[in-house]
Amino acid sequence: MQKKGLLRDVIQHLCCLPGVGPKTAQRMAFQLLQRNRDNAKALADILLKALAEIGHCQQCRTLTENTLCEICADPSRDTTTVCVVESPADVWTIEQATLFKGHYFVLNGHLSPLDGIGPDELGLDELEHLLAKGDVKELILATNSTLEGDATAYVINELAIKHKVEASRLASGVPMGGELEYIDRGTLSHAFKGRRKIE
Amino acid sequence: MQKKGLLRDVIQHLCCLPGVGPKTAQRMAFQLLQRNRDNAKALADILLKALAEIGHCQQCRTLTENTLCEICADPSRDTTTVCVVESPADVWTIEQATLFKGHYFVLNGHLSPLDGIGPDELGLDELEHLLAKGDVKELILATNSTLEGDATAYVINELAIKHKVEASRLASGVPMGGELEYIDRGTLSHAFKGRRKIE
């Protein structure tokens, strides 16, 4: 039997989700249409609602359904420290893992000239505007530890220097619980270069 | 940051998909709302359309948007052989793996009295009606090789005996490429009991 019609369309669209291949998409489609119709309806409805209502925070550019996200709207948070991240997911990760109480700035990507992602797409003019105001004292560059993330951090560091804001980059090195034997050479060489005195 | 509002709702609903935990759901939600808005819209739309239009084939009970599914509507297929399976996904699997050219009957589940799934929910009366008509000569019981699948096959076998239709069960044994050392005891004992002469 050829996969035809609506069912095939559902499966094809589910395939676009990250980490979902044709086999998983098929299983999902059958579950949604067979056992779980109420949930499928609810999922479709909430997705349409979210697409209509969720936009970017005017200040930090994370995803939110309000003008300002919760963090930017929270008066108890420190406005002098700004952590620059690549995606809204990174904000959640940092909030869960650390005690950071400053503000964020979400680039929604990294510099990638080949894909047409330049400073404008990352909102670097907004970031510069923020630095120019003089409120921010410290910038934490928490872009990914990849080639693109490093390049992006480098460019933002230049902005920080220009506006005389202190900028730092997340430490890179051996992950906690990591065994030297299994760590890639790049990480190990970074960890060697960045070695510190034991406190 | 507490996960609040619409974004949290989207993530919660994605969690109901099979094999999707909170972390994957988060990644999916961000991808849908961030990079892939057109696809998210298309997915929600097609899901709503499918929920409204896809129902069960009147003859074999598989999922289809028409009154009869493609297989039941195909005049070239053999109506004297009927393969009984647990789910519409099994129909696809058998169509892809075998040269079977008969019809199917989809139970949409297996007997499970504790979950309130009895003969009525599986459409066994429809199946009996079909057998009573006298067209069907052979019934292939291709329910899963689980306790519930076996029990379901047993009950349908009784129906077949009652209506004097030949019924067979899929062979169970060592899977192709399987090494004896890694095969569970139940399978091995089945394979022993079901040993055959080499043809």
CSV table of C-alpha atoms in Angstrom, one decimal, chain A residues 66-195:
chain,number,residue,atom,x,y,z
A,66,ASN,CA,4.1,39.4,26.4
A,67,THR,CA,5.9,42.6,25.5
A,68,LEU,CA,8.5,42.0,28.1
A,69,CYS,CA,9.5,38.5,29.2
A,70,GLU,CA,9.3,37.5,32.9
A,71,ILE,CA,13.0,38.1,33.5
A,72,CYS,CA,13.0,41.6,31.9
A,73,ALA,CA,9.8,42.4,33.7
A,74,ASP,CA,11.1,41.3,37.1
A,75,PRO,CA,12.3,44.4,39.1
A,76,SER,CA,14.4,42.3,41.5
A,77,ARG,CA,16.9,41.3,38.8
A,78,ASP,CA,20.2,43.0,38.3
A,79,THR,CA,20.3,45.2,35.2
A,80,THR,CA,24.0,45.8,35.3
A,81,THR,CA,25.0,42.2,34.3
A,82,VAL,CA,23.8,40.9,30.9
A,83,CYS,CA,24.3,37.3,29.8
A,84,VAL,CA,24.4,36.9,26.0
A,85,VAL,CA,23.1,33.6,24.7
A,86,GLU,CA,22.3,32.1,21.3
A,87,SER,CA,18.7,30.8,22.0
A,88,PRO,CA,15.8,31.1,24.4
A,89,ALA,CA,16.5,27.5,25.3
A,90,ASP,CA,19.9,28.6,26.7
A,91,VAL,CA,18.1,31.1,29.0
A,92,TRP,CA,16.1,28.2,30.5
A,93,THR,CA,19.2,26.1,30.8
A,94,ILE,CA,21.2,28.8,32.6
A,95,GLU,CA,18.3,29.6,34.9
A,96,GLN,CA,18.0,26.0,35.9
A,97,ALA,CA,21.8,25.4,36.4
A,98,THR,CA,23.1,28.6,37.9
A,99,LEU,CA,22.2,31.3,40.4
A,100,PHE,CA,22.6,34.0,37.8
A,101,LYS,CA,20.3,36.9,38.7
A,102,GLY,CA,21.1,39.4,35.9
A,103,HIS,CA,19.4,40.0,32.6
A,104,TYR,CA,19.8,38.1,29.3
A,105,PHE,CA,20.2,39.1,25.7
A,106,VAL,CA,19.2,36.4,23.2
A,107,LEU,CA,20.8,36.5,19.8
A,108,ASN,CA,18.5,34.0,18.3
A,109,GLY,CA,21.3,32.5,16.3
A,110,HIS,CA,25.0,33.0,15.7
A,111,LEU,CA,27.0,34.8,13.1
A,112,SER,CA,26.9,32.7,9.9
A,113,PRO,CA,27.5,34.8,6.8
A,114,LEU,CA,27.0,31.9,4.5
A,115,ASP,CA,23.5,31.5,5.8
A,116,GLY,CA,22.9,35.2,5.6
A,117,ILE,CA,23.0,35.7,9.3
A,118,GLY,CA,24.9,38.9,10.1
A,119,PRO,CA,24.9,41.4,12.9
A,120,ASP,CA,21.5,42.7,12.0
A,121,GLU,CA,19.8,39.3,12.4
A,122,LEU,CA,21.4,38.9,15.8
A,123,GLY,CA,20.2,42.3,17.0
A,124,LEU,CA,23.7,43.5,17.7
A,125,ASP,CA,22.6,47.1,17.1
A,126,GLU,CA,20.1,46.7,19.9
A,127,LEU,CA,22.8,45.2,22.1
A,128,GLU,CA,25.1,48.1,21.2
A,129,HIS,CA,22.3,50.6,22.0
A,130,LEU,CA,22.0,48.9,25.4
A,131,LEU,CA,25.7,49.1,26.1
A,132,ALA,CA,25.8,52.7,25.0
A,133,LYS,CA,23.2,53.6,27.7
A,134,GLY,CA,25.9,52.9,30.3
A,135,ASP,CA,23.8,50.9,32.7
A,136,VAL,CA,25.5,47.6,31.9
A,137,LYS,CA,28.7,46.9,33.8
A,138,GLU,CA,29.4,43.3,32.8
A,139,LEU,CA,28.7,41.2,29.8
A,140,ILE,CA,28.9,37.4,30.0
A,141,LEU,CA,29.3,35.8,26.6
A,142,ALA,CA,27.6,32.5,26.9
A,143,THR,CA,27.4,31.6,23.2
A,144,ASN,CA,28.0,27.9,22.4
A,145,SER,CA,31.6,26.7,22.5
A,146,THR,CA,31.6,26.1,18.7
A,147,LEU,CA,33.4,27.9,15.9
A,148,GLU,CA,30.4,30.1,15.2
A,149,GLY,CA,29.7,30.7,18.8
A,150,ASP,CA,33.3,31.8,19.4
A,151,ALA,CA,33.3,34.1,16.4
A,152,THR,CA,30.0,35.6,17.6
A,153,ALA,CA,31.5,36.1,21.1
A,154,TYR,CA,34.6,37.7,19.6
A,155,VAL,CA,32.5,40.3,17.7
A,156,ILE,CA,30.4,41.1,20.7
A,157,ASN,CA,33.6,41.5,22.8
A,158,GLU,CA,34.7,44.2,20.3
A,159,LEU,CA,31.5,46.0,21.0
A,160,ALA,CA,32.1,45.7,24.8
A,161,ILE,CA,35.6,47.1,24.4
A,162,LYS,CA,34.3,50.0,22.4
A,163,HIS,CA,31.8,50.9,25.1
A,164,LYS,CA,34.1,50.1,28.0
A,165,VAL,CA,32.0,47.3,29.4
A,166,GLU,CA,33.8,44.4,31.0
A,167,ALA,CA,33.2,41.2,29.0
A,168,SER,CA,33.9,37.6,30.0
A,169,ARG,CA,33.5,34.2,28.2
A,170,LEU,CA,32.3,31.0,29.9
A,171,ALA,CA,35.2,28.8,31.0
A,172,SER,CA,35.9,25.9,28.6
A,173,GLY,CA,37.6,22.7,29.7
A,174,VAL,CA,37.0,19.2,31.0
A,175,PRO,CA,33.3,18.6,31.9
A,176,MET,CA,32.5,17.6,35.4
A,177,GLY,CA,32.8,13.8,35.7
A,178,GLY,CA,34.7,13.7,32.4
A,179,GLU,CA,37.6,11.2,32.0
A,180,LEU,CA,40.6,12.5,30.2
A,181,GLU,CA,40.8,9.4,28.1
A,182,TYR,CA,37.5,10.1,26.4
A,183,ILE,CA,37.9,13.9,25.9
A,184,ASP,CA,38.6,15.3,22.5
A,185,ARG,CA,41.9,17.0,21.8
A,186,GLY,CA,40.5,20.5,21.3
A,187,THR,CA,38.8,20.5,24.7
A,188,LEU,CA,41.9,19.0,26.4
A,189,SER,CA,44.2,21.6,24.8
A,190,HIS,CA,41.8,24.4,25.9
A,191,ALA,CA,41.7,23.0,29.5
A,192,PHE,CA,45.5,22.9,29.5
A,193,LYS,CA,45.8,26.5,28.4
A,194,GLY,CA,43.2,27.6,30.8
A,195,ARG,CA,44.6,25.8,33.9
